[in-house]
Structures are given as C-alpha cells and as structure tokens.
mmCIF file of C-alpha atoms and ligand atoms in Angstrom:
data_model
loop_
_atom_site.group_PDB
_atom_site.id
_atom_site.type_symbol
_atom_site.label_atom_id
_atom_site.label_comp_id
_atom_site.label_asym_id
_atom_site.label_seq_id
_atom_site.Cartn_x
_atom_site.Cartn_y
_atom_site.Cartn_z
ATOM 1 C CA UNK A 1 140.022 7.435 106.406
ATOM 2 C CA UNK A 2 137.126 9.595 107.478
ATOM 3 C CA UNK A 3 133.531 8.702 106.696
ATOM 4 C CA UNK A 4 133.083 11.021 103.704
ATOM 5 C CA UNK A 5 136.374 9.838 102.160
ATOM 6 C CA UNK A 6 135.430 6.170 102.611
ATOM 7 C CA UNK A 7 131.963 6.868 101.202
ATOM 8 C CA UNK A 8 133.576 8.083 97.975
ATOM 9 C CA UNK A 9 136.548 5.744 97.697
ATOM 10 C CA UNK A 10 136.129 2.515 99.706
ATOM 11 C CA UNK A 11 135.717 -0.544 97.484
ATOM 12 C CA UNK A 12 136.318 1.440 94.319
ATOM 13 C CA UNK A 13 139.474 1.123 92.266
ATOM 14 C CA UNK A 14 139.716 2.716 88.813
ATOM 15 C CA UNK A 15 138.496 0.145 86.278
ATOM 16 C CA UNK A 16 141.474 -2.153 85.475
ATOM 17 C CA UNK A 17 140.876 -2.132 81.695
ATOM 18 C CA UNK A 18 140.205 1.566 81.026
ATOM 19 C CA UNK A 19 140.971 3.498 84.186
ATOM 20 C CA UNK A 20 137.323 4.658 84.356
ATOM 21 C CA UNK A 21 136.969 6.418 87.708
ATOM 22 C CA UNK A 22 133.449 5.128 88.173
ATOM 23 C CA UNK A 23 132.967 1.387 88.666
ATOM 24 C CA UNK A 24 131.259 0.165 85.474
ATOM 25 C CA UNK A 25 127.946 -1.663 85.412
ATOM 26 C CA UNK A 26 129.100 -5.219 84.696
ATOM 27 C CA UNK A 27 125.872 -6.237 83.004
ATOM 28 C CA UNK A 28 126.788 -9.851 82.396
ATOM 29 C CA UNK A 29 125.336 -13.186 83.430
ATOM 30 C CA UNK A 30 128.530 -15.221 83.051
ATOM 31 C CA UNK A 31 132.308 -14.958 82.648
ATOM 32 C CA UNK A 32 134.584 -16.778 80.188
ATOM 33 C CA UNK A 33 136.981 -19.145 81.966
ATOM 34 C CA UNK A 34 140.584 -19.685 80.810
ATOM 35 C CA UNK A 35 140.390 -23.440 81.293
ATOM 36 C CA UNK A 36 138.723 -26.040 83.454
ATOM 37 C CA UNK A 37 138.701 -24.699 86.990
ATOM 38 C CA UNK A 38 140.788 -21.671 85.878
ATOM 39 C CA UNK A 39 139.028 -18.306 86.122
ATOM 40 C CA UNK A 40 139.510 -14.805 87.567
ATOM 41 C CA UNK A 41 137.289 -15.293 90.592
ATOM 42 C CA UNK A 42 134.109 -14.720 88.605
ATOM 43 C CA UNK A 43 132.068 -17.692 87.404
ATOM 44 C CA UNK A 44 128.371 -16.791 87.292
ATOM 45 C CA UNK A 45 126.430 -13.533 87.761
ATOM 46 C CA UNK A 46 124.311 -14.658 90.689
ATOM 47 C CA UNK A 47 127.402 -15.736 92.609
ATOM 48 C CA UNK A 48 129.765 -12.842 91.843
ATOM 49 C CA UNK A 49 129.501 -9.488 90.099
ATOM 50 C CA UNK A 50 132.188 -6.767 90.233
ATOM 51 C CA UNK A 51 129.693 -3.873 90.514
ATOM 52 C CA UNK A 52 127.958 -5.625 93.396
ATOM 53 C CA UNK A 53 131.287 -6.482 95.067
ATOM 54 C CA UNK A 54 132.271 -2.787 94.871
ATOM 55 C CA UNK A 55 129.125 -1.581 96.617
ATOM 56 C CA UNK A 56 129.368 -4.369 99.192
ATOM 57 C CA UNK A 57 132.955 -3.389 100.044
ATOM 58 C CA UNK A 58 131.920 0.253 100.190
ATOM 59 C CA UNK A 59 129.073 -0.307 102.663
ATOM 60 C CA UNK A 60 131.117 -2.765 104.757
ATOM 61 C CA UNK A 61 133.689 0.019 105.201
ATOM 62 C CA UNK A 62 131.029 2.580 106.172
ATOM 63 C CA UNK A 63 129.474 0.262 108.784
ATOM 64 C CA UNK A 64 132.938 -0.888 110.011
ATOM 65 C CA UNK A 65 132.109 -4.518 109.263
ATOM 66 C CA UNK A 66 134.173 -7.363 107.860
ATOM 67 C CA UNK A 67 131.900 -7.978 104.891
ATOM 68 C CA UNK A 68 128.600 -6.891 103.345
ATOM 69 C CA UNK A 69 126.139 -8.647 101.080
ATOM 70 C CA UNK A 70 123.715 -6.793 98.837
ATOM 71 C CA UNK A 71 120.209 -8.104 98.210
ATOM 72 C CA UNK A 72 117.323 -7.251 95.904
ATOM 73 C CA UNK A 73 115.382 -5.453 98.668
ATOM 74 C CA UNK A 74 115.498 -4.670 102.364
ATOM 75 C CA UNK A 75 113.060 -7.540 102.918
ATOM 76 C CA UNK A 76 115.388 -9.960 101.091
ATOM 77 C CA UNK A 77 118.209 -8.777 103.382
ATOM 78 C CA UNK A 78 116.040 -9.415 106.460
ATOM 79 C CA UNK A 79 115.091 -12.870 105.129
ATOM 80 C CA UNK A 80 118.788 -13.706 104.755
ATOM 81 C CA UNK A 81 119.499 -12.694 108.358
ATOM 82 C CA UNK A 82 116.728 -14.930 109.674
ATOM 83 C CA UNK A 83 118.448 -17.977 108.093
ATOM 84 C CA UNK A 84 120.703 -17.916 111.169
ATOM 85 C CA UNK A 85 117.643 -19.140 113.109
ATOM 86 C CA UNK A 86 116.593 -22.795 113.078
ATOM 87 C CA UNK A 87 113.213 -24.448 113.539
ATOM 88 C CA UNK A 88 112.101 -24.319 117.186
ATOM 89 C CA UNK A 89 114.321 -21.356 118.024
ATOM 90 C CA UNK A 90 113.038 -17.934 118.999
ATOM 91 C CA UNK A 91 113.758 -14.371 117.909
ATOM 92 C CA UNK A 92 113.287 -11.402 120.247
ATOM 93 C CA UNK A 93 112.072 -8.452 118.199
ATOM 94 C CA UNK A 94 111.497 -4.720 118.737
ATOM 95 C CA UNK A 95 107.704 -4.529 118.834
ATOM 96 C CA UNK A 96 107.037 -1.314 116.922
ATOM 97 C CA UNK A 97 108.986 -2.123 113.797
ATOM 98 C CA UNK A 98 108.443 -1.722 110.068
ATOM 99 C CA UNK A 99 105.150 -3.390 109.124
ATOM 100 C CA UNK A 100 106.703 -5.426 106.316
ATOM 101 C CA UNK A 101 109.181 -7.007 108.735
ATOM 102 C CA UNK A 102 106.318 -7.958 111.037
ATOM 103 C CA UNK A 103 104.423 -9.449 108.068
ATOM 104 C CA UNK A 104 107.459 -11.524 107.016
ATOM 105 C CA UNK A 105 107.951 -12.826 110.550
ATOM 106 C CA UNK A 106 104.310 -13.557 111.371
ATOM 107 C CA UNK A 107 102.885 -14.687 108.051
ATOM 108 C CA UNK A 108 105.836 -16.379 106.396
ATOM 109 C CA UNK A 109 108.470 -17.476 108.891
ATOM 110 C CA UNK A 110 106.196 -18.768 111.657
ATOM 111 C CA UNK A 111 105.172 -21.445 109.113
ATOM 112 C CA UNK A 112 108.691 -22.856 109.422
ATOM 113 C CA UNK A 113 108.547 -23.233 113.188
ATOM 114 C CA UNK A 114 110.453 -20.062 114.068
ATOM 115 C CA UNK A 115 108.935 -18.139 116.969
ATOM 116 C CA UNK A 116 108.983 -14.386 117.536
ATOM 117 C CA UNK A 117 108.611 -12.490 120.829
ATOM 118 C CA UNK A 118 107.807 -8.800 120.424
ATOM 119 C CA UNK A 119 109.038 -6.467 123.163
ATOM 120 C CA UNK A 120 109.399 -2.779 123.819
ATOM 121 C CA UNK A 121 113.159 -2.947 123.351
ATOM 122 C CA UNK A 122 113.541 0.654 124.540
ATOM 123 C CA UNK A 123 112.987 -0.946 127.984
ATOM 124 C CA UNK A 124 115.967 -3.087 128.896
ATOM 125 C CA UNK A 125 113.982 -5.017 131.525
ATOM 126 C CA UNK A 126 111.469 -6.079 128.851
ATOM 127 C CA UNK A 127 114.256 -7.481 126.676
ATOM 128 C CA UNK A 128 115.773 -9.210 129.697
ATOM 129 C CA UNK A 129 112.427 -10.835 130.541
ATOM 130 C CA UNK A 130 112.006 -12.104 126.975
ATOM 131 C CA UNK A 131 115.456 -13.724 126.752
ATOM 132 C CA UNK A 132 115.901 -17.472 127.162
ATOM 133 C CA UNK A 133 118.079 -20.373 126.054
ATOM 134 C CA UNK A 134 115.923 -20.814 122.923
ATOM 135 C CA UNK A 135 116.621 -17.248 121.715
ATOM 136 C CA UNK A 136 119.258 -17.233 118.974
ATOM 137 C CA UNK A 137 118.615 -13.833 117.413
ATOM 138 C CA UNK A 138 117.674 -10.402 118.746
ATOM 139 C CA UNK A 139 116.255 -8.212 115.990
ATOM 140 C CA UNK A 140 116.352 -4.503 116.806
ATOM 141 C CA UNK A 141 115.068 -1.508 114.955
ATOM 142 C CA UNK A 142 116.366 1.730 116.484
ATOM 143 C CA UNK A 143 115.018 4.328 116.143
ATOM 144 C CA UNK A 144 111.749 2.599 115.343
ATOM 145 C CA UNK A 145 109.509 3.280 112.419
ATOM 146 C CA UNK A 146 107.406 5.468 112.855
ATOM 147 C CA UNK A 147 107.432 6.556 116.540
ATOM 148 C CA UNK A 148 111.215 6.668 116.875
ATOM 149 C CA UNK A 149 111.727 4.741 120.089
ATOM 150 C CA UNK A 150 115.377 4.065 120.854
ATOM 151 C CA UNK A 151 117.049 0.885 122.059
ATOM 152 C CA UNK A 152 120.378 0.810 123.893
ATOM 153 C CA UNK A 153 122.284 -1.328 121.377
ATOM 154 C CA UNK A 154 125.355 -1.877 123.578
ATOM 155 C CA UNK A 155 123.343 -2.975 126.627
ATOM 156 C CA UNK A 156 121.115 -5.336 124.609
ATOM 157 C CA UNK A 157 124.125 -6.767 122.732
ATOM 158 C CA UNK A 158 125.911 -7.555 126.009
ATOM 159 C CA UNK A 159 122.751 -9.228 127.316
ATOM 160 C CA UNK A 160 122.140 -11.238 124.129
ATOM 161 C CA UNK A 161 125.735 -12.431 124.027
ATOM 162 C CA UNK A 162 125.344 -13.909 127.505
ATOM 163 C CA UNK A 163 122.663 -16.125 125.881
ATOM 164 C CA UNK A 164 124.908 -16.755 122.829
ATOM 165 C CA UNK A 165 122.326 -15.016 120.641
ATOM 166 C CA UNK A 166 123.264 -12.807 117.698
ATOM 167 C CA UNK A 167 122.080 -9.199 117.549
ATOM 168 C CA UNK A 168 121.077 -7.546 114.294
ATOM 169 C CA UNK A 169 120.096 -3.890 113.992
ATOM 170 C CA UNK A 170 117.958 -2.466 111.208
ATOM 171 C CA UNK A 171 119.858 0.792 110.717
ATOM 172 C CA UNK A 172 117.761 2.072 107.818
ATOM 173 C CA UNK A 173 116.635 5.244 109.603
ATOM 174 C CA UNK A 174 120.045 6.510 110.722
ATOM 175 C CA UNK A 175 122.444 5.179 108.076
ATOM 176 C CA UNK A 176 126.052 4.514 109.118
ATOM 177 C CA UNK A 177 126.686 8.256 109.006
ATOM 178 C CA UNK A 178 124.801 8.739 112.282
ATOM 179 C CA UNK A 179 124.847 5.278 113.876
ATOM 180 C CA UNK A 180 127.178 2.290 113.588
ATOM 181 C CA UNK A 181 125.692 -0.632 115.548
ATOM 182 C CA UNK A 182 128.721 -2.898 115.016
ATOM 183 C CA UNK A 183 130.776 -0.416 117.060
ATOM 184 C CA UNK A 184 128.168 -0.915 119.802
ATOM 185 C CA UNK A 185 128.835 -4.695 119.684
ATOM 186 C CA UNK A 186 125.903 -5.778 117.516
ATOM 187 C CA UNK A 187 126.811 -8.746 115.286
ATOM 188 C CA UNK A 188 125.095 -7.600 112.117
ATOM 189 C CA UNK A 189 123.537 -4.473 110.739
ATOM 190 C CA UNK A 190 121.068 -4.296 107.887
ATOM 191 C CA UNK A 191 119.470 -1.689 105.687
ATOM 192 C CA UNK A 192 116.698 -1.142 103.322
ATOM 193 C CA UNK A 193 119.219 0.362 100.873
ATOM 194 C CA UNK A 194 116.168 1.747 99.072
ATOM 195 C CA UNK A 195 116.242 4.565 101.617
ATOM 196 C CA UNK A 196 119.163 6.789 102.739
ATOM 197 C CA UNK A 197 121.979 4.648 101.305
ATOM 198 C CA UNK A 198 120.593 5.082 97.805
ATOM 199 C CA UNK A 199 119.101 8.473 98.631
ATOM 200 C CA UNK A 200 117.504 9.194 95.259
ATOM 201 C CA UNK A 201 114.318 7.086 95.328
ATOM 202 C CA UNK A 202 115.284 5.289 92.127
ATOM 203 C CA UNK A 203 115.956 1.715 93.176
ATOM 204 C CA UNK A 204 115.014 -1.023 95.655
ATOM 205 C CA UNK A 205 117.780 -2.822 97.530
ATOM 206 C CA UNK A 206 118.969 -4.241 100.806
ATOM 207 C CA UNK A 207 122.260 -4.905 102.512
ATOM 208 C CA UNK A 208 123.516 -6.859 105.504
ATOM 209 C CA UNK A 209 126.906 -6.140 107.072
ATOM 210 C CA UNK A 210 128.512 -8.661 109.407
ATOM 211 C CA UNK A 211 131.082 -8.097 112.132
ATOM 212 C CA UNK A 212 132.505 -11.630 111.833
ATOM 213 C CA UNK A 213 133.970 -13.476 108.852
ATOM 214 C CA UNK A 214 131.967 -16.666 109.441
ATOM 215 C CA UNK A 215 128.689 -14.722 109.512
ATOM 216 C CA UNK A 216 129.629 -12.897 106.291
ATOM 217 C CA UNK A 217 130.425 -16.278 104.714
ATOM 218 C CA UNK A 218 127.059 -17.707 105.754
ATOM 219 C CA UNK A 219 125.288 -14.653 104.292
ATOM 220 C CA UNK A 220 127.248 -14.976 101.029
ATOM 221 C CA UNK A 221 126.222 -18.629 100.867
ATOM 222 C CA UNK A 222 122.558 -17.689 101.416
ATOM 223 C CA UNK A 223 122.758 -14.838 98.902
ATOM 224 C CA UNK A 224 123.902 -17.289 96.232
ATOM 225 C CA UNK A 225 121.711 -20.200 97.327
ATOM 226 C CA UNK A 226 118.475 -18.188 97.533
ATOM 227 C CA UNK A 227 119.392 -15.852 94.692
ATOM 228 C CA UNK A 228 117.796 -12.573 95.844
ATOM 229 C CA UNK A 229 120.800 -10.571 94.597
ATOM 230 C CA UNK A 230 121.098 -6.860 93.904
ATOM 231 C CA UNK A 231 121.332 -6.380 90.118
ATOM 232 C CA UNK A 232 124.413 -4.773 88.527
ATOM 233 C CA UNK A 233 122.482 -1.613 87.635
ATOM 234 C CA UNK A 234 120.943 -1.272 91.114
ATOM 235 C CA UNK A 235 124.392 -1.889 92.622
ATOM 236 C CA UNK A 236 125.731 0.951 90.511
ATOM 237 C CA UNK A 237 122.911 3.288 91.573
ATOM 238 C CA UNK A 238 123.572 2.406 95.202
ATOM 239 C CA UNK A 239 127.284 3.046 94.794
ATOM 240 C CA UNK A 240 126.508 6.444 93.310
ATOM 241 C CA UNK A 241 124.183 7.126 96.241
ATOM 242 C CA UNK A 242 126.636 6.347 99.030
ATOM 243 C CA UNK A 243 129.154 8.867 97.616
ATOM 244 C CA UNK A 244 126.974 11.741 98.845
ATOM 245 C CA UNK A 245 125.643 10.045 101.991
ATOM 246 C CA UNK A 246 127.563 12.314 104.393
ATOM 247 C CA UNK A 247 126.390 15.510 102.680
ATOM 248 C CA UNK A 248 122.810 14.370 102.443
ATOM 249 C CA UNK A 249 122.551 13.122 106.028
ATOM 250 C CA UNK A 250 123.870 16.410 107.394
ATOM 251 C CA UNK A 251 121.210 18.319 105.499
ATOM 252 C CA UNK A 252 118.394 15.856 106.355
ATOM 253 C CA UNK A 253 119.366 16.301 109.997
ATOM 254 C CA UNK A 254 119.485 20.108 110.031
ATOM 255 C CA UNK A 255 116.156 20.352 108.243
ATOM 256 C CA UNK A 256 114.490 17.787 110.543
ATOM 257 C CA UNK A 257 115.848 19.372 113.753
ATOM 258 C CA UNK A 258 114.378 22.724 112.673
ATOM 259 C CA UNK A 259 111.029 21.258 111.561
ATOM 260 C CA UNK A 260 110.671 19.225 114.777
ATOM 261 C CA UNK A 261 111.120 22.445 116.786
ATOM 262 C CA UNK A 262 108.616 24.248 114.543
ATOM 263 C CA UNK A 263 106.019 21.474 114.796
ATOM 264 C CA UNK A 264 106.367 21.077 118.546
ATOM 265 C CA UNK A 265 105.248 24.705 118.952
ATOM 266 C CA UNK A 266 102.470 24.490 116.362
ATOM 267 C CA UNK A 267 98.942 24.775 117.858
ATOM 268 C CA UNK A 268 97.522 22.111 115.497
ATOM 269 C CA UNK A 269 100.133 19.533 116.528
ATOM 270 C CA UNK A 270 99.524 17.502 119.695
ATOM 271 C CA UNK A 271 102.812 15.631 119.878
ATOM 272 C CA UNK A 272 106.056 15.357 117.936
ATOM 273 C CA UNK A 273 108.161 12.186 117.847
ATOM 274 C CA UNK A 274 111.794 13.081 117.127
ATOM 275 C CA UNK A 275 114.858 11.932 119.115
ATOM 276 C CA UNK A 276 116.454 15.365 118.678
ATOM 277 C CA UNK A 277 113.844 16.990 120.921
ATOM 278 C CA UNK A 278 114.975 17.253 124.578
ATOM 279 C CA UNK A 279 111.562 15.913 125.736
ATOM 280 C CA UNK A 280 111.934 12.707 123.666
ATOM 281 C CA UNK A 281 112.393 9.808 126.132
ATOM 282 C CA UNK A 282 115.404 8.528 124.167
ATOM 283 C CA UNK A 283 117.115 11.910 123.763
ATOM 284 C CA UNK A 284 120.043 11.193 126.119
ATOM 285 C CA UNK A 285 120.619 7.757 124.584
ATOM 286 C CA UNK A 286 120.399 9.313 121.114
ATOM 287 C CA UNK A 287 123.228 11.685 122.029
ATOM 288 C CA UNK A 288 125.342 8.731 123.215
ATOM 289 C CA UNK A 289 124.858 6.150 120.500
ATOM 290 C CA UNK A 290 124.129 8.348 117.486
ATOM 291 C CA UNK A 291 126.002 11.352 116.103
ATOM 292 C CA UNK A 292 122.856 13.039 114.756
ATOM 293 C CA UNK A 293 119.106 12.623 114.974
ATOM 294 C CA UNK A 294 118.291 11.887 111.341
ATOM 295 C CA UNK A 295 115.632 13.055 108.929
ATOM 296 C CA UNK A 296 112.595 11.074 110.101
ATOM 297 C CA UNK A 297 109.914 12.473 112.375
ATOM 298 C CA UNK A 298 106.259 11.854 113.121
ATOM 299 C CA UNK A 299 103.561 14.004 114.639
ATOM 300 C CA UNK A 300 100.085 13.559 116.055
ATOM 301 C CA UNK A 301 97.276 15.611 114.556
ATOM 302 C CA UNK A 302 94.517 14.160 116.746
ATOM 303 C CA UNK A 303 92.229 12.535 114.163
ATOM 304 C CA UNK A 304 92.079 10.794 110.816
ATOM 305 C CA UNK A 305 90.293 13.827 109.333
ATOM 306 C CA UNK A 306 92.987 16.269 110.472
ATOM 307 C CA UNK A 307 95.736 13.910 109.283
ATOM 308 C CA UNK A 308 94.048 13.522 105.908
ATOM 309 C CA UNK A 309 93.814 17.288 105.409
ATOM 310 C CA UNK A 310 97.529 17.699 106.200
ATOM 311 C CA UNK A 311 98.519 14.731 104.010
ATOM 312 C CA UNK A 312 96.466 15.948 101.072
ATOM 313 C CA UNK A 313 97.210 19.624 101.635
ATOM 314 C CA UNK A 314 101.006 19.371 101.488
ATOM 315 C CA UNK A 315 102.572 20.512 98.216
ATOM 316 C CA UNK A 316 106.354 20.276 98.615
ATOM 317 C CA UNK A 317 106.036 17.117 100.714
ATOM 318 C CA UNK A 318 104.748 14.368 98.413
ATOM 319 C CA UNK A 319 102.225 11.855 99.729
ATOM 320 C CA UNK A 320 104.077 8.570 99.277
ATOM 321 C CA UNK A 321 105.415 5.500 101.062
ATOM 322 C CA UNK A 322 109.166 5.106 101.545
ATOM 323 C CA UNK A 323 111.729 7.496 102.993
ATOM 324 C CA UNK A 324 115.332 8.607 102.864
ATOM 325 C CA UNK A 325 115.355 10.234 99.429
ATOM 326 C CA UNK A 326 116.439 13.800 98.689
ATOM 327 C CA UNK A 327 112.797 14.794 98.262
ATOM 328 C CA UNK A 328 110.514 15.241 101.266
ATOM 329 C CA UNK A 329 107.720 12.722 101.701
ATOM 330 C CA UNK A 330 104.655 12.681 103.922
ATOM 331 C CA UNK A 331 102.790 9.502 104.820
ATOM 332 C CA UNK A 332 100.131 7.947 106.999
ATOM 333 C CA UNK A 333 101.614 4.936 108.846
ATOM 334 C CA UNK A 334 98.245 3.503 110.031
ATOM 335 C CA UNK A 335 96.994 2.920 106.480
ATOM 336 C CA UNK A 336 100.263 2.797 104.547
ATOM 337 C CA UNK A 337 103.535 1.398 105.959
ATOM 338 C CA UNK A 338 101.993 -0.156 109.095
ATOM 339 C CA UNK A 339 98.691 -1.450 107.744
ATOM 340 C CA UNK A 340 99.830 -5.070 108.282
ATOM 341 C CA UNK A 341 100.183 -4.589 112.064
ATOM 342 C CA UNK A 342 97.034 -5.466 114.073
ATOM 343 C CA UNK A 343 95.123 -2.315 115.137
ATOM 344 C CA UNK A 344 95.368 -2.962 118.880
ATOM 345 C CA UNK A 345 99.154 -3.431 118.604
ATOM 346 C CA UNK A 346 99.787 -0.341 116.529
ATOM 347 C CA UNK A 347 97.592 1.803 118.799
ATOM 348 C CA UNK A 348 99.673 0.662 121.767
ATOM 349 C CA UNK A 349 102.846 1.994 120.087
ATOM 350 C CA UNK A 350 101.189 5.310 119.206
ATOM 351 C CA UNK A 351 100.451 4.557 115.541
ATOM 352 C CA UNK A 352 97.047 6.214 115.631
ATOM 353 C CA UNK A 353 94.901 7.348 112.724
ATOM 354 C CA UNK A 354 95.997 10.922 113.417
ATOM 355 C CA UNK A 355 99.711 10.146 113.164
ATOM 356 C CA UNK A 356 101.594 11.648 110.222
ATOM 357 C CA UNK A 357 105.155 10.653 109.305
ATOM 358 C CA UNK A 358 107.642 12.869 107.502
ATOM 359 C CA UNK A 359 110.762 11.910 105.644
ATOM 360 C CA UNK A 360 112.409 15.308 105.644
ATOM 361 C CA UNK A 361 114.356 15.847 102.430
ATOM 362 C CA UNK A 362 117.191 18.200 101.544
ATOM 363 C CA UNK A 363 115.144 21.025 100.003
ATOM 364 C CA UNK A 364 115.255 24.589 101.375
ATOM 365 C CA UNK A 365 114.081 24.618 104.963
ATOM 366 C CA UNK A 366 111.943 27.735 104.436
ATOM 367 C CA UNK A 367 109.942 25.976 101.709
ATOM 368 C CA UNK A 368 109.432 22.863 103.823
ATOM 369 C CA UNK A 369 108.306 24.847 106.846
ATOM 370 C CA UNK A 370 105.957 27.052 104.828
ATOM 371 C CA UNK A 371 104.466 23.936 103.234
ATOM 372 C CA UNK A 372 103.726 22.282 106.576
ATOM 373 C CA UNK A 373 102.339 25.537 107.921
ATOM 374 C CA UNK A 374 99.871 25.916 105.052
ATOM 375 C CA UNK A 375 98.897 22.209 105.209
ATOM 376 C CA UNK A 376 98.331 22.395 108.973
ATOM 377 C CA UNK A 377 96.187 25.493 108.521
ATOM 378 C CA UNK A 378 93.674 23.191 106.755
ATOM 379 C CA UNK A 379 93.698 20.606 109.584
HETATM 380 C C1 PLP B 401 113.038 0.286 108.623
HETATM 381 C C2 PLP B 401 112.784 -0.516 107.386
HETATM 382 N N1 PLP B 401 113.332 -1.726 107.264
HETATM 383 C C3 PLP B 401 113.127 -2.490 106.163
HETATM 384 C C4 PLP B 401 112.327 -2.061 105.129
HETATM 385 C C5 PLP B 401 112.104 -2.945 103.924
HETATM 386 O O1 PLP B 401 112.899 -2.540 102.853
HETATM 387 P P1 PLP B 401 112.524 -2.693 101.305
HETATM 388 O O2 PLP B 401 111.282 -1.900 101.059
HETATM 389 O O3 PLP B 401 113.740 -2.164 100.611
HETATM 390 O O4 PLP B 401 112.315 -4.148 101.052
HETATM 391 C C6 PLP B 401 111.740 -0.797 105.214
HETATM 392 C C7 PLP B 401 110.876 -0.315 104.106
HETATM 393 O O5 PLP B 401 110.201 0.677 104.217
HETATM 394 C C8 PLP B 401 111.970 -0.001 106.369
HETATM 395 O O6 PLP B 401 111.412 1.201 106.513
#
C-alpha cells in the first residue's frame, strides 16, 4: 500500500466487538483471564494495551520496520535505545543535536560509564575518525535541530556496520513521509511523537522502530521493564494524528519552501538554514535521501535584540518551544531548546543569540509571510 493508505489503515482493524472504525481507547489497567495461564494475549496494562499496539503497528508500517514501541516521550524513547549500550562502551553522536538529548547523555548516562563522542556527522571523515572497536551505537539526528545539517545515513550505516555498531536515526524533523532511515540501512529510527507524528500539539510521546526482530524484542522488554509507556489516550491521539501525516507534511513542506525563499531575500535576514535552498551544503544529499525538505527552518537575524523583536513581534507564529504541529511556532534555540548545550559548543554549530527557529505550520502561506514581514520590520 502507499504511504497515505498505510497511514490511515495499517495496524487498525474495526473493533472486534462493535465494528467501530476507530480503534477504541482501551482505558484499562488489567484484563480478566479465562483460567490460570489462559488469556487473550493481554495480561497487564503496562505490558500490553490494544490502543498502543495499534499505533505501534501503524508507525512500524510507515517507517518500514519490523516492530515499533511507543513511549511516554521522545526522551523515554531515546533512553530505551541507549539500553543497547553497556558500561565502558561508546556512542558516536551528531554534535548539534536536540539539547535534551545532549543533557540525557552528558548528565545522566555518563554516570553509568557510557561514553559519548560528538562529531559533525555531516562530515563522513569525522565519523570515520571517531569510530573504534568500543563504539556500539551511532546516534544520528538528520537534519539537525536547529541548523539543519544533513548526515548521509547510508554511508554512515555501512561504516558503523563494519564496526558491528548499531545506527539509530532521530527522524523527528522529517517524519517517515519524507525520510525512512531503515531503507537507508539504519538499524533503528526514533521520534519525538510529540511533533509531526501527532501533529496537533496535544500530547507528549515517543516511538522507536526497529529493523530487526531481536532489537524490537529487546525494546519491548525495556518498555515493560522500565515502564515509560505511552498511555491509551495518548496512543489514541497519536493514531488520529498519523492518519493525516501525508497531507500535513505536504503542506508544511510547501509553506516552508516558500518562506525559506522569501527569508533568503529579506534584507533583515543574514542567513537562512533550510535544506530545500540550493545553497544549503546538504541540498544534494537532501534530494537523494529525503523526498521533501520538511517544515523546519532557522534564520540568523544578527543579534539577540533583533531576534527578540522578531520573536515578540510575530502574531500568527506563536512564541513557543516544540515543533511539528499544524500551527506555526517561532522560537529562540539559544535560550529555549538548546539552553543545556555549553555556549562555546552551540556557537560552533551556529546556534547564536540572533538565531530564530520556525516550525512552519499549515496555515495560509500569505498570512505566514505577511506575519514574518511585519515582525522583521521591527528588527
Ligand atoms: C529532534 C528531537 N528529538 C527528541 C526530542 C525529545 O522529545 P520529547 O520532548 O517528546 O521528549 C525533541 C524535542 O523537542 C526533538 O526536537
């Protein structure tokens, strides 16, 4: 089936008791068993839930994986992935990644003897230099948050596999509609499902999809053992969200392509970061490994003062953290999403005080453009 058909139907059978077309919210903590050791595959709500299973099957189909596991947040999903790494082993990580991921790695997981090497993974030679026998996981974010650097997933996966390391890609920014890392030989793909997969800014969630059965089984074990599960109601919201993923992503993309072109000609804008622009260093790679450029873009205003005037002057774009919802958001990575990254590191990636990030929504393009124009006039 095609993507949009799978998005609506995969993992979803009419409810066996009533025929309800929409998977019900199975809001239950336990299931009555017919006898000792005799049950219908459902024993306890943390371990199995039909609403959660439906959304997991749905997202596994969209990412072309063998199985998916849904967690209570994107961070819980990332924590589950890192359980593949043992004490003393090392993870090679894209350096300019989501600040919360960096915080988890540096302030929580280093306490357990796991080591992290941060590299500019858009440069293959840098990844190559960082690899070693002690590396068991390569953690990629592509495009990166917020300066949208791209990593060649196929090339890095081939390299990592020579070292018997797994590759996981945080695919939050593109969604499976525009990028499917498992088809590029990554071993796992994860999402902050809070973002495009949900699409309506009304729930927090995370998901990991595995290419191999044994990895999916390990993740299911961890999901149950740790217990950071996606609730039945949040699973239902996510399932409702993925139904319109194809439609939404197309519109996010068209709006962002047009706004990136508008901003790159704007006299108050010094630089635009968007893989859809021909001058973006990852543009050719973007055309190969993605089928669109997505709805995220950032631009440089030159100073904190200018950025602040744009951020506070926007009316249709709301000043808020997060991304991927139908409504357009504007944010300031240096003080919001990336505040946990040391200043000298974030400056190296281009996360300056003048950098503004947009999550371009699905509103009318004319309104979005007019809003940025009036906000920039104040900068
Ligand atoms: C790229 C990326 N990965 C992971 C996360 C973490 O997800 P969550 O906020 O759902 O825990 C975020 C959150 O902003 C993100 O942008």
